[in-house]
mmCIF file of C-alpha atoms in Angstrom:
data_model
loop_
_atom_site.group_PDB
_atom_site.id
_atom_site.type_symbol
_atom_site.label_atom_id
_atom_site.label_comp_id
_atom_site.label_asym_id
_atom_site.label_seq_id
_atom_site.Cartn_x
_atom_site.Cartn_y
_atom_site.Cartn_z
ATOM 1 C CA MET A 1 -5.303 -30.263 -61.243
ATOM 2 C CA ASN A 2 -2.310 -28.636 -62.944
ATOM 3 C CA GLU A 3 1.000 -28.147 -61.190
ATOM 4 C CA ARG A 4 1.014 -25.109 -58.949
ATOM 5 C CA THR A 5 1.357 -21.740 -60.645
ATOM 6 C CA ARG A 6 4.785 -20.159 -60.176
ATOM 7 C CA ILE A 7 4.462 -16.404 -59.801
ATOM 8 C CA GLY A 8 6.801 -13.780 -61.201
ATOM 9 C CA VAL A 9 8.677 -13.103 -57.978
ATOM 10 C CA GLU A 10 9.597 -16.794 -57.806
ATOM 11 C CA ARG A 11 10.920 -16.691 -61.365
ATOM 12 C CA LEU A 12 12.966 -13.508 -61.081
ATOM 13 C CA SER A 13 16.091 -15.576 -60.541
ATOM 14 C CA ASP A 14 15.486 -17.099 -64.007
ATOM 15 C CA VAL A 15 16.253 -13.703 -65.577
ATOM 16 C CA PRO A 16 19.092 -12.263 -63.456
ATOM 17 C CA SER A 17 19.751 -9.506 -65.994
ATOM 18 C CA LEU A 18 16.613 -7.767 -64.723
ATOM 19 C CA THR A 19 18.329 -7.113 -61.389
ATOM 20 C CA ASP A 20 21.553 -5.691 -62.803
ATOM 21 C CA GLY A 21 20.750 -2.293 -61.312
ATOM 22 C CA GLU A 22 22.630 -1.213 -58.210
ATOM 23 C CA ARG A 23 19.618 0.237 -56.407
ATOM 24 C CA LEU A 24 16.218 -1.407 -56.835
ATOM 25 C CA GLY A 25 12.956 -0.140 -55.405
ATOM 26 C CA LEU A 26 10.128 -2.595 -54.709
ATOM 27 C CA ILE A 27 6.517 -1.434 -55.055
ATOM 28 C CA THR A 28 4.645 -3.861 -52.854
ATOM 29 C CA ASN A 29 2.487 -4.551 -49.834
ATOM 30 C CA TYR A 30 1.533 -7.577 -47.772
ATOM 31 C CA THR A 31 -0.032 -9.244 -50.851
ATOM 32 C CA GLY A 32 3.496 -9.756 -52.134
ATOM 33 C CA ALA A 33 3.512 -13.104 -50.360
ATOM 34 C CA LEU A 34 5.247 -16.210 -51.613
ATOM 35 C CA PRO A 35 3.565 -19.633 -51.701
ATOM 36 C CA ASP A 36 5.067 -20.421 -48.280
ATOM 37 C CA LEU A 37 3.478 -17.138 -47.029
ATOM 38 C CA GLY A 38 6.849 -15.508 -46.491
ATOM 39 C CA ARG A 39 7.340 -11.921 -47.650
ATOM 40 C CA ASN A 40 8.775 -11.111 -51.061
ATOM 41 C CA ILE A 41 11.032 -8.515 -49.437
ATOM 42 C CA GLU A 42 13.085 -11.014 -47.416
ATOM 43 C CA ALA A 43 13.031 -13.563 -50.248
ATOM 44 C CA LEU A 44 14.451 -11.083 -52.745
ATOM 45 C CA LEU A 45 17.091 -9.830 -50.323
ATOM 46 C CA ALA A 46 18.103 -13.406 -49.501
ATOM 47 C CA SER A 47 18.522 -14.204 -53.206
ATOM 48 C CA GLY A 48 20.854 -11.242 -53.702
ATOM 49 C CA VAL A 49 18.438 -8.778 -55.297
ATOM 50 C CA PRO A 50 19.798 -5.332 -54.330
ATOM 51 C CA LEU A 51 16.680 -3.769 -52.828
ATOM 52 C CA THR A 52 17.330 -0.330 -51.396
ATOM 53 C CA ALA A 53 13.808 1.113 -51.016
ATOM 54 C CA LEU A 54 10.151 0.129 -50.658
ATOM 55 C CA PHE A 55 7.100 1.921 -52.063
ATOM 56 C CA GLY A 56 3.647 1.351 -50.555
ATOM 57 C CA PRO A 57 0.167 1.835 -52.146
ATOM 58 C CA GLU A 58 -3.295 2.531 -50.694
ATOM 59 C CA HIS A 59 -3.865 0.573 -47.434
ATOM 60 C CA GLY A 60 -0.113 0.729 -46.765
ATOM 61 C CA LEU A 61 2.689 -1.822 -46.814
ATOM 62 C CA HIS A 62 1.131 -3.916 -44.062
ATOM 63 C CA GLY A 63 -2.532 -3.434 -45.058
ATOM 64 C CA THR A 64 -3.670 -1.866 -41.797
ATOM 65 C CA ALA A 65 -5.279 1.233 -43.326
ATOM 66 C CA GLN A 66 -8.867 1.395 -44.536
ATOM 67 C CA ALA A 67 -9.934 2.550 -48.015
ATOM 68 C CA GLY A 68 -8.755 6.048 -48.834
ATOM 69 C CA ALA A 69 -5.812 5.901 -46.434
ATOM 70 C CA SER A 70 -2.263 4.617 -46.089
ATOM 71 C CA GLU A 71 0.181 3.924 -43.296
ATOM 72 C CA THR A 72 2.802 6.187 -41.783
ATOM 73 C CA GLY A 73 6.395 5.307 -41.060
ATOM 74 C CA ALA A 74 9.732 6.065 -42.676
ATOM 75 C CA ARG A 75 11.077 2.493 -42.606
ATOM 76 C CA ASP A 76 9.868 -1.073 -42.809
ATOM 77 C CA PRO A 77 10.630 -2.384 -39.307
ATOM 78 C CA GLU A 78 11.423 -5.933 -40.475
ATOM 79 C CA SER A 79 13.858 -5.235 -43.307
ATOM 80 C CA GLY A 80 15.013 -1.798 -42.212
ATOM 81 C CA LEU A 81 14.531 -0.500 -45.756
ATOM 82 C CA PRO A 82 13.278 3.060 -46.251
ATOM 83 C CA LEU A 83 9.554 3.145 -47.031
ATOM 84 C CA TYR A 84 7.974 5.690 -49.371
ATOM 85 C CA ASP A 85 4.212 6.255 -49.358
ATOM 86 C CA THR A 86 2.930 6.731 -52.917
ATOM 87 C CA TYR A 87 -0.788 6.950 -52.143
ATOM 88 C CA GLN A 88 -2.415 10.082 -53.614
ATOM 89 C CA ARG A 89 0.883 11.180 -55.139
ATOM 90 C CA SER A 90 1.247 11.470 -58.894
ATOM 91 C CA GLY A 91 2.848 13.635 -61.552
ATOM 92 C CA ARG A 92 5.870 15.693 -60.598
ATOM 93 C CA ASP A 93 5.235 15.094 -56.901
ATOM 94 C CA LEU A 94 5.654 11.346 -57.432
ATOM 95 C CA ASP A 95 8.661 11.931 -59.691
ATOM 96 C CA GLU A 96 10.380 13.871 -56.909
ATOM 97 C CA LEU A 97 9.579 11.163 -54.356
ATOM 98 C CA VAL A 98 11.090 8.398 -56.501
ATOM 99 C CA ALA A 99 14.077 10.513 -57.481
ATOM 100 C CA SER A 100 14.792 11.206 -53.806
ATOM 101 C CA SER A 101 14.990 7.445 -53.163
ATOM 102 C CA GLY A 102 17.976 7.098 -55.493
ATOM 103 C CA VAL A 103 16.719 3.891 -57.169
ATOM 104 C CA ASP A 104 17.556 3.064 -60.777
ATOM 105 C CA CYS A 105 14.904 0.358 -61.299
ATOM 106 C CA LEU A 106 11.394 -0.217 -59.946
ATOM 107 C CA LEU A 107 9.911 -3.674 -59.346
ATOM 108 C CA PHE A 108 6.123 -4.049 -58.979
ATOM 109 C CA ASP A 109 4.762 -7.026 -57.017
ATOM 110 C CA ILE A 110 1.204 -6.497 -55.747
ATOM 111 C CA GLN A 111 -1.846 -8.754 -56.115
ATOM 112 C CA ASP A 112 -4.502 -7.077 -58.260
ATOM 113 C CA ILE A 113 -8.130 -8.262 -58.474
ATOM 114 C CA GLY A 114 -8.981 -7.537 -62.105
ATOM 115 C CA THR A 115 -11.210 -4.477 -61.594
ATOM 116 C CA ARG A 116 -10.645 -1.040 -63.083
ATOM 117 C CA PHE A 117 -11.580 0.899 -59.955
ATOM 118 C CA TYR A 118 -9.292 -1.116 -57.669
ATOM 119 C CA THR A 119 -6.421 1.302 -57.160
ATOM 120 C CA TYR A 120 -3.337 -0.922 -57.133
ATOM 121 C CA VAL A 121 -3.085 -0.945 -60.930
ATOM 122 C CA TRP A 122 -3.184 2.861 -61.003
ATOM 123 C CA THR A 123 -0.346 3.000 -58.488
ATOM 124 C CA MET A 124 1.475 0.766 -60.969
ATOM 125 C CA TYR A 125 0.541 3.068 -63.829
ATOM 126 C CA ASP A 126 1.558 6.290 -62.083
ATOM 127 C CA LEU A 127 4.932 4.789 -61.212
ATOM 128 C CA MET A 128 5.389 3.554 -64.782
ATOM 129 C CA VAL A 129 4.896 7.148 -65.934
ATOM 130 C CA THR A 130 7.433 8.312 -63.352
ATOM 131 C CA ALA A 131 9.875 5.601 -64.446
ATOM 132 C CA ALA A 132 9.587 6.752 -68.068
ATOM 133 C CA ARG A 133 10.193 10.376 -67.084
ATOM 134 C CA LEU A 134 13.188 9.504 -64.899
ATOM 135 C CA ASP A 135 14.624 6.965 -67.370
ATOM 136 C CA LEU A 136 14.309 4.056 -64.938
ATOM 137 C CA ARG A 137 13.549 0.460 -65.815
ATOM 138 C CA PHE A 138 10.184 -0.863 -64.643
ATOM 139 C CA VAL A 139 9.681 -4.589 -64.016
ATOM 140 C CA VAL A 140 6.335 -6.219 -63.205
ATOM 141 C CA LEU A 141 6.560 -9.476 -61.270
ATOM 142 C CA ASP A 142 3.334 -10.986 -62.535
ATOM 143 C CA ARG A 143 0.581 -12.631 -60.473
ATOM 144 C CA PRO A 144 -2.743 -14.261 -61.413
ATOM 145 C CA ASN A 145 -5.905 -12.363 -62.101
ATOM 146 C CA PRO A 146 -7.878 -14.080 -59.307
ATOM 147 C CA ILE A 147 -11.217 -13.834 -61.149
ATOM 148 C CA THR A 148 -9.747 -15.417 -64.319
ATOM 149 C CA GLY A 149 -8.191 -13.932 -67.425
ATOM 150 C CA ARG A 150 -11.499 -14.127 -69.242
ATOM 151 C CA ASN A 151 -14.918 -12.437 -69.351
ATOM 152 C CA PRO A 152 -14.193 -8.710 -69.614
ATOM 153 C CA GLU A 153 -17.297 -6.749 -68.751
ATOM 154 C CA GLY A 154 -18.520 -3.201 -68.323
ATOM 155 C CA PRO A 155 -17.932 0.086 -70.103
ATOM 156 C CA PHE A 156 -14.684 1.689 -71.123
ATOM 157 C CA LEU A 157 -13.729 4.860 -69.264
ATOM 158 C CA ASP A 158 -14.638 8.232 -70.774
ATOM 159 C CA ALA A 159 -11.502 10.397 -70.458
ATOM 160 C CA ALA A 160 -13.586 13.196 -68.923
ATOM 161 C CA TYR A 161 -14.079 10.960 -65.867
ATOM 162 C CA SER A 162 -10.445 10.058 -65.268
ATOM 163 C CA SER A 163 -9.491 9.723 -61.591
ATOM 164 C CA PHE A 164 -7.489 7.465 -59.298
ATOM 165 C CA VAL A 165 -10.273 4.849 -59.624
ATOM 166 C CA GLY A 166 -9.682 4.890 -63.378
ATOM 167 C CA ARG A 167 -6.864 6.751 -65.096
ATOM 168 C CA HIS A 168 -7.408 5.414 -68.608
ATOM 169 C CA SER A 169 -9.929 3.607 -70.756
ATOM 170 C CA ILE A 170 -10.207 -0.077 -69.903
ATOM 171 C CA PRO A 171 -13.346 -2.146 -69.073
ATOM 172 C CA ILE A 172 -14.452 -2.435 -65.446
ATOM 173 C CA ARG A 173 -13.618 -6.143 -65.403
ATOM 174 C CA HIS A 174 -10.616 -6.154 -67.688
ATOM 175 C CA GLY A 175 -9.529 -9.822 -67.769
ATOM 176 C CA LEU A 176 -5.782 -9.094 -67.766
ATOM 177 C CA THR A 177 -2.966 -9.790 -65.344
ATOM 178 C CA ALA A 178 -1.038 -6.811 -63.960
ATOM 179 C CA GLY A 179 1.785 -7.583 -66.387
ATOM 180 C CA GLU A 180 -0.551 -7.640 -69.372
ATOM 181 C CA LEU A 181 -2.248 -4.450 -68.258
ATOM 182 C CA ALA A 182 1.146 -2.781 -67.891
ATOM 183 C CA ARG A 183 1.983 -3.777 -71.476
ATOM 184 C CA TYR A 184 -1.324 -2.390 -72.738
ATOM 185 C CA LEU A 185 -1.017 0.914 -70.866
ATOM 186 C CA ASN A 186 2.628 1.309 -71.816
ATOM 187 C CA ARG A 187 1.579 1.164 -75.455
ATOM 188 C CA THR A 188 -1.572 3.286 -75.265
ATOM 189 C CA ALA A 189 -1.264 5.762 -72.398
ATOM 190 C CA VAL A 190 2.205 6.137 -70.887
ATOM 191 C CA PRO A 191 3.648 7.856 -73.999
ATOM 192 C CA ASP A 192 0.980 10.560 -73.756
ATOM 193 C CA ASP A 193 1.567 11.184 -70.046
ATOM 194 C CA ALA A 194 5.351 10.745 -69.956
ATOM 195 C CA GLY A 195 6.417 11.691 -73.471
ATOM 196 C CA ARG A 196 7.651 8.162 -74.177
ATOM 197 C CA PRO A 197 6.917 4.587 -73.066
ATOM 198 C CA ALA A 198 8.582 3.105 -70.026
ATOM 199 C CA ASP A 199 11.454 0.638 -70.316
ATOM 200 C CA LEU A 200 9.146 -2.206 -69.284
ATOM 201 C CA ASP A 201 9.766 -5.878 -68.588
ATOM 202 C CA VAL A 202 7.368 -8.479 -67.217
ATOM 203 C CA VAL A 203 8.542 -11.567 -65.355
ATOM 204 C CA THR A 204 5.790 -13.961 -66.355
ATOM 205 C CA MET A 205 4.194 -16.772 -64.407
ATOM 206 C CA SER A 206 4.403 -20.419 -65.342
ATOM 207 C CA GLY A 207 1.509 -22.821 -64.992
ATOM 208 C CA TRP A 208 -1.230 -20.177 -65.168
ATOM 209 C CA GLN A 209 -4.100 -20.419 -67.633
ATOM 210 C CA ARG A 210 -6.718 -17.805 -68.398
ATOM 211 C CA SER A 211 -9.557 -20.031 -67.212
ATOM 212 C CA MET A 212 -8.148 -20.294 -63.670
ATOM 213 C CA HIS A 213 -9.737 -18.758 -60.615
ATOM 214 C CA ILE A 214 -7.322 -18.164 -57.758
ATOM 215 C CA ASP A 215 -8.175 -21.474 -56.062
ATOM 216 C CA ASP A 216 -7.191 -23.338 -59.238
ATOM 217 C CA THR A 217 -3.611 -22.076 -59.012
ATOM 218 C CA GLY A 218 -2.489 -23.875 -55.850
ATOM 219 C CA LEU A 219 -1.465 -20.491 -54.418
ATOM 220 C CA PRO A 220 -2.671 -19.290 -51.009
ATOM 221 C CA TRP A 221 -5.344 -16.591 -50.929
ATOM 222 C CA VAL A 222 -4.031 -13.452 -49.256
ATOM 223 C CA MET A 223 -6.821 -10.895 -49.046
ATOM 224 C CA PRO A 224 -5.782 -7.956 -51.248
ATOM 225 C CA SER A 225 -7.264 -5.399 -48.847
ATOM 226 C CA VAL A 226 -9.163 -5.335 -45.592
ATOM 227 C CA ASN A 227 -12.465 -5.244 -47.485
ATOM 228 C CA ILE A 228 -11.757 -8.067 -49.973
ATOM 229 C CA PRO A 229 -11.603 -11.003 -47.539
ATOM 230 C CA THR A 230 -12.507 -13.914 -49.856
ATOM 231 C CA PRO A 231 -12.240 -14.958 -53.513
ATOM 232 C CA ASP A 232 -16.040 -14.587 -53.749
ATOM 233 C CA THR A 233 -15.660 -10.967 -52.632
ATOM 234 C CA ALA A 234 -13.166 -10.396 -55.431
ATOM 235 C CA LEU A 235 -15.587 -11.884 -57.957
ATOM 236 C CA VAL A 236 -18.601 -9.786 -56.928
ATOM 237 C CA TYR A 237 -16.542 -6.610 -56.532
ATOM 238 C CA PRO A 238 -16.510 -5.460 -60.214
ATOM 239 C CA GLY A 239 -20.280 -5.107 -59.803
ATOM 240 C CA THR A 240 -21.109 -4.427 -56.175
ATOM 241 C CA GLY A 241 -18.190 -2.018 -55.900
ATOM 242 C CA LEU A 242 -20.548 0.344 -57.736
ATOM 243 C CA PHE A 243 -22.631 0.589 -54.554
ATOM 244 C CA GLU A 244 -19.869 2.783 -53.127
ATOM 245 C CA GLY A 245 -21.463 5.464 -55.290
ATOM 246 C CA THR A 246 -24.923 5.070 -53.702
ATOM 247 C CA ASN A 247 -26.598 5.767 -50.362
ATOM 248 C CA LEU A 248 -26.608 2.053 -49.506
ATOM 249 C CA SER A 249 -24.063 0.280 -47.333
ATOM 250 C CA GLU A 250 -21.819 -1.893 -49.472
ATOM 251 C CA GLY A 251 -21.129 -4.038 -46.420
ATOM 252 C CA ARG A 252 -18.072 -2.204 -45.121
ATOM 253 C CA GLY A 253 -18.019 -2.744 -41.391
ATOM 254 C CA THR A 254 -19.229 -6.333 -41.730
ATOM 255 C CA THR A 255 -17.447 -9.615 -42.325
ATOM 256 C CA ARG A 256 -18.871 -9.791 -45.874
ATOM 257 C CA PRO A 257 -18.150 -6.448 -47.562
ATOM 258 C CA PHE A 258 -19.453 -6.183 -51.135
ATOM 259 C CA GLU A 259 -21.479 -9.365 -50.670
ATOM 260 C CA LEU A 260 -23.874 -7.660 -48.218
ATOM 261 C CA ILE A 261 -25.722 -4.632 -49.593
ATOM 262 C CA GLY A 262 -28.411 -2.762 -47.664
ATOM 263 C CA ALA A 263 -30.046 0.419 -46.362
ATOM 264 C CA PRO A 264 -32.605 1.328 -43.676
ATOM 265 C CA TYR A 265 -35.335 1.807 -46.286
ATOM 266 C CA VAL A 266 -34.990 -1.624 -47.945
ATOM 267 C CA ASP A 267 -37.488 -4.385 -47.180
ATOM 268 C CA GLY A 268 -37.969 -7.986 -48.244
ATOM 269 C CA ARG A 269 -39.260 -7.065 -51.677
ATOM 270 C CA TRP A 270 -35.770 -6.430 -53.043
ATOM 271 C CA ALA A 271 -34.464 -9.992 -52.623
ATOM 272 C CA GLY A 272 -37.696 -11.397 -54.068
ATOM 273 C CA ALA A 273 -37.599 -9.102 -57.083
ATOM 274 C CA LEU A 274 -33.974 -9.971 -57.814
ATOM 275 C CA ASN A 275 -34.535 -13.711 -57.579
ATOM 276 C CA GLU A 276 -37.460 -13.373 -60.000
ATOM 277 C CA ARG A 277 -35.004 -12.006 -62.579
ATOM 278 C CA GLU A 278 -33.068 -15.316 -62.522
ATOM 279 C CA LEU A 279 -29.756 -13.593 -63.152
ATOM 280 C CA PRO A 280 -27.029 -15.957 -64.416
ATOM 281 C CA GLY A 281 -24.996 -17.568 -61.651
ATOM 282 C CA ALA A 282 -26.546 -15.544 -58.815
ATOM 283 C CA ARG A 283 -29.104 -15.847 -56.016
ATOM 284 C CA PHE A 284 -30.019 -13.362 -53.313
ATOM 285 C CA ARG A 285 -30.817 -13.857 -49.636
ATOM 286 C CA ASP A 286 -32.912 -11.361 -47.683
ATOM 287 C CA VAL A 287 -30.690 -10.167 -44.801
ATOM 288 C CA ARG A 288 -30.456 -7.685 -41.942
ATOM 289 C CA PHE A 289 -27.120 -6.381 -40.683
ATOM 290 C CA THR A 290 -25.552 -3.522 -38.719
ATOM 291 C CA PRO A 291 -22.351 -2.031 -40.150
ATOM 292 C CA THR A 292 -19.781 -1.158 -37.479
ATOM 293 C CA PHE A 293 -18.407 1.774 -39.505
ATOM 294 C CA HIS A 294 -18.781 3.687 -42.789
ATOM 295 C CA LYS A 295 -22.261 4.229 -44.270
ATOM 296 C CA HIS A 296 -25.157 3.544 -41.833
ATOM 297 C CA ALA A 297 -22.671 2.722 -39.053
ATOM 298 C CA HIS A 298 -24.386 1.206 -35.981
ATOM 299 C CA GLU A 299 -27.731 1.336 -37.776
ATOM 300 C CA LEU A 300 -29.875 -1.703 -38.547
ATOM 301 C CA VAL A 301 -30.243 -2.056 -42.301
ATOM 302 C CA ARG A 302 -31.948 -4.578 -44.527
ATOM 303 C CA GLY A 303 -30.880 -5.769 -47.932
ATOM 304 C CA VAL A 304 -29.446 -8.780 -49.716
ATOM 305 C CA GLN A 305 -26.469 -11.080 -49.636
ATOM 306 C CA VAL A 306 -25.208 -11.961 -53.106
ATOM 307 C CA TYR A 307 -24.539 -15.677 -53.575
ATOM 308 C CA ILE A 308 -22.550 -16.923 -56.554
ATOM 309 C CA THR A 309 -24.130 -20.181 -57.685
ATOM 310 C CA ASP A 310 -22.067 -20.606 -60.858
ATOM 311 C CA ARG A 311 -18.893 -18.559 -61.057
ATOM 312 C CA PHE A 312 -18.449 -19.217 -64.771
ATOM 313 C CA GLN A 313 -21.918 -17.876 -65.586
ATOM 314 C CA PHE A 314 -21.917 -15.048 -63.039
ATOM 315 C CA ARG A 315 -21.658 -11.563 -64.557
ATOM 316 C CA PRO A 316 -20.823 -9.146 -61.739
ATOM 317 C CA VAL A 317 -21.318 -5.867 -63.611
ATOM 318 C CA HIS A 318 -24.575 -6.954 -65.225
ATOM 319 C CA THR A 319 -25.829 -8.249 -61.879
ATOM 320 C CA ALA A 320 -25.086 -4.985 -60.083
ATOM 321 C CA VAL A 321 -26.726 -2.868 -62.773
ATOM 322 C CA VAL A 322 -29.930 -4.898 -62.427
ATOM 323 C CA MET A 323 -29.689 -4.563 -58.636
ATOM 324 C CA LEU A 324 -29.464 -0.771 -58.968
ATOM 325 C CA HIS A 325 -32.375 -0.564 -61.376
ATOM 326 C CA THR A 326 -34.556 -2.734 -59.149
ATOM 327 C CA LEU A 327 -33.760 -0.555 -56.123
ATOM 328 C CA ALA A 328 -34.677 2.618 -57.957
ATOM 329 C CA GLN A 329 -37.980 1.065 -59.040
ATOM 330 C CA LEU A 330 -38.910 -0.261 -55.596
ATOM 331 C CA TYR A 331 -37.764 2.712 -53.494
ATOM 332 C CA PRO A 332 -37.933 5.810 -55.731
ATOM 333 C CA GLY A 333 -38.192 8.231 -52.829
ATOM 334 C CA ASP A 334 -35.292 6.753 -50.878
ATOM 335 C CA PHE A 335 -32.697 5.367 -53.250
ATOM 336 C CA GLY A 336 -30.044 7.885 -54.194
ATOM 337 C CA TRP A 337 -26.500 8.541 -55.312
ATOM 338 C CA ARG A 338 -23.628 9.579 -53.111
ATOM 339 C CA GLU A 339 -23.278 13.324 -53.611
ATOM 340 C CA PRO A 340 -20.012 14.881 -54.831
ATOM 341 C CA THR A 341 -17.912 15.966 -51.862
ATOM 342 C CA ALA A 342 -17.303 19.630 -51.197
ATOM 343 C CA GLY A 343 -13.877 20.641 -52.405
ATOM 344 C CA GLY A 344 -13.360 17.343 -54.213
ATOM 345 C CA SER A 345 -14.311 16.118 -57.660
ATOM 346 C CA ARG A 346 -17.482 17.700 -59.017
ATOM 347 C CA ALA A 347 -18.469 14.346 -60.512
ATOM 348 C CA TYR A 348 -20.743 11.925 -58.742
ATOM 349 C CA PHE A 349 -18.650 9.041 -57.430
ATOM 350 C CA ILE A 350 -20.832 6.570 -59.318
ATOM 351 C CA ASP A 351 -19.805 8.317 -62.539
ATOM 352 C CA LEU A 352 -16.118 7.912 -61.679
ATOM 353 C CA LEU A 353 -16.643 4.229 -60.900
ATOM 354 C CA TRP A 354 -18.720 3.578 -64.025
ATOM 355 C CA GLY A 355 -16.464 5.726 -66.179
ATOM 356 C CA SER A 356 -19.197 8.078 -67.431
ATOM 357 C CA GLY A 357 -22.582 9.477 -66.465
ATOM 358 C CA THR A 358 -24.578 6.942 -68.477
ATOM 359 C CA LEU A 359 -25.376 4.515 -65.662
ATOM 360 C CA ARG A 360 -26.751 7.224 -63.387
ATOM 361 C CA ALA A 361 -28.752 8.778 -66.227
ATOM 362 C CA THR A 362 -30.251 5.425 -67.239
ATOM 363 C CA ILE A 363 -31.248 4.469 -63.692
ATOM 364 C CA ASP A 364 -32.669 7.938 -62.986
ATOM 365 C CA ALA A 365 -34.722 7.781 -66.193
ATOM 366 C CA GLY A 366 -36.260 4.493 -65.058
ATOM 367 C CA ASP A 367 -35.070 2.623 -68.135
ATOM 368 C CA ASP A 368 -34.645 -1.130 -67.721
ATOM 369 C CA PRO A 369 -30.930 -1.773 -68.268
ATOM 370 C CA GLU A 370 -31.626 -5.252 -69.621
ATOM 371 C CA GLN A 371 -33.561 -3.623 -72.449
ATOM 372 C CA THR A 372 -30.678 -1.303 -73.301
ATOM 373 C CA GLU A 373 -27.006 -1.715 -74.144
ATOM 374 C CA LEU A 374 -26.132 -0.550 -70.639
ATOM 375 C CA ALA A 375 -26.333 -3.967 -68.979
ATOM 376 C CA GLY A 376 -23.368 -5.207 -70.951
ATOM 377 C CA SER A 377 -21.783 -1.892 -71.809
ATOM 378 C CA PRO A 378 -19.902 -3.207 -73.732
ATOM 379 C CA ARG A 379 -19.021 -6.837 -73.173
ATOM 380 C CA PRO A 380 -15.966 -7.701 -75.294
ATOM 381 C CA ALA A 381 -15.754 -11.339 -76.246
ATOM 382 C CA SER A 382 -12.296 -11.734 -74.733
ATOM 383 C CA PRO A 383 -9.383 -9.719 -73.349
ATOM 384 C CA ALA A 384 -7.731 -9.979 -76.763
ATOM 385 C CA ALA A 385 -10.832 -8.404 -78.330
ATOM 386 C CA TRP A 386 -10.265 -5.115 -76.506
ATOM 387 C CA ALA A 387 -6.556 -5.118 -75.555
ATOM 388 C CA GLY A 388 -5.097 -6.871 -78.579
ATOM 389 C CA ASP A 389 -3.694 -10.363 -78.835
ATOM 390 C CA ASP A 390 -0.131 -9.025 -78.819
ATOM 391 C CA VAL A 391 -0.638 -7.723 -75.255
ATOM 392 C CA LEU A 392 -1.510 -11.149 -73.873
ATOM 393 C CA LEU A 393 1.261 -13.112 -72.183
ATOM 394 C CA TYR A 394 -0.810 -16.240 -71.488
ATOM 395 C CA HIS A 395 -2.897 -18.191 -73.982
ATOM 396 C CA GLU A 396 -5.186 -21.192 -73.640
#
């Protein structure tokens, strides 16, 4: 076991020049915990970092809000600092919000989970664009990718399907830390949206290697949202998160969201069919459950629980694509996609999650994804293979 990983917020004192600004704003939430489980806010204030404002993402500063929501409140009750809600704000609206705070530098310290459609990285991106427009410095206090810095998987985003679950073209499982992703986006996307790149710095970690899962780091697991309770949830999420775009429950309203998948029309054949496929690193248990909210709330459903038997062999996106295909084959009259919402995006949500319409078209056509390029669509050999070696801050 290597010495414990030291995260960026712990190392900020090593580079005091990054806190030369008079008014610093911290983009964070409850995942900004230190190894002793104290909050980054108090730790930074105690070390003399001149924080003057806080900015919260989806789920809010304290993590009490469900998906698609944030918290209310003008101040953080513990620190007394003014609190600005950034969720669903972008462009000039976000520029005006940040400008009204009076900060001259933004710090980002939120735990990401390595998946394109997890929104924390797009909060980071939108605020990087704002920082570039307002001529503010932007500093990422880096944290581990909890599902390793390896094994990118899934398609790149088609620009026509850009949304808050994917602003720009990266794989579904990207294999980067937040700091590395910021470097990549600052080179490839921020100049187009802001007219120039942001003045970006990354406070790197020490003692982190790309092969590490979160429990290899010696750091405590703080669930990144109310529906990502365990490291196993984080690892299945790049795949089973796609079920948010279907008429099945993805396990919200249970104690195992994204590991439990089911619907009233499913029977025991699904688990058997999946286990016959012998997917790498995965087994499936036939289950019944009753979600307490969200899809099929208070309704008995049947489905599967995804078990990771080998986390180094497990391919979450590939696994989920096979799960979807098998469902469509077994229950052709019942399986379906979540319809576009009235007044919202005209795209199917599955298309926004996948990054194009190809997954839906392939499943609807009845084509076996394992016999097409879709199942790995594409699967870069490494993060360096798609992002560029110069983006990487950590090497084996």
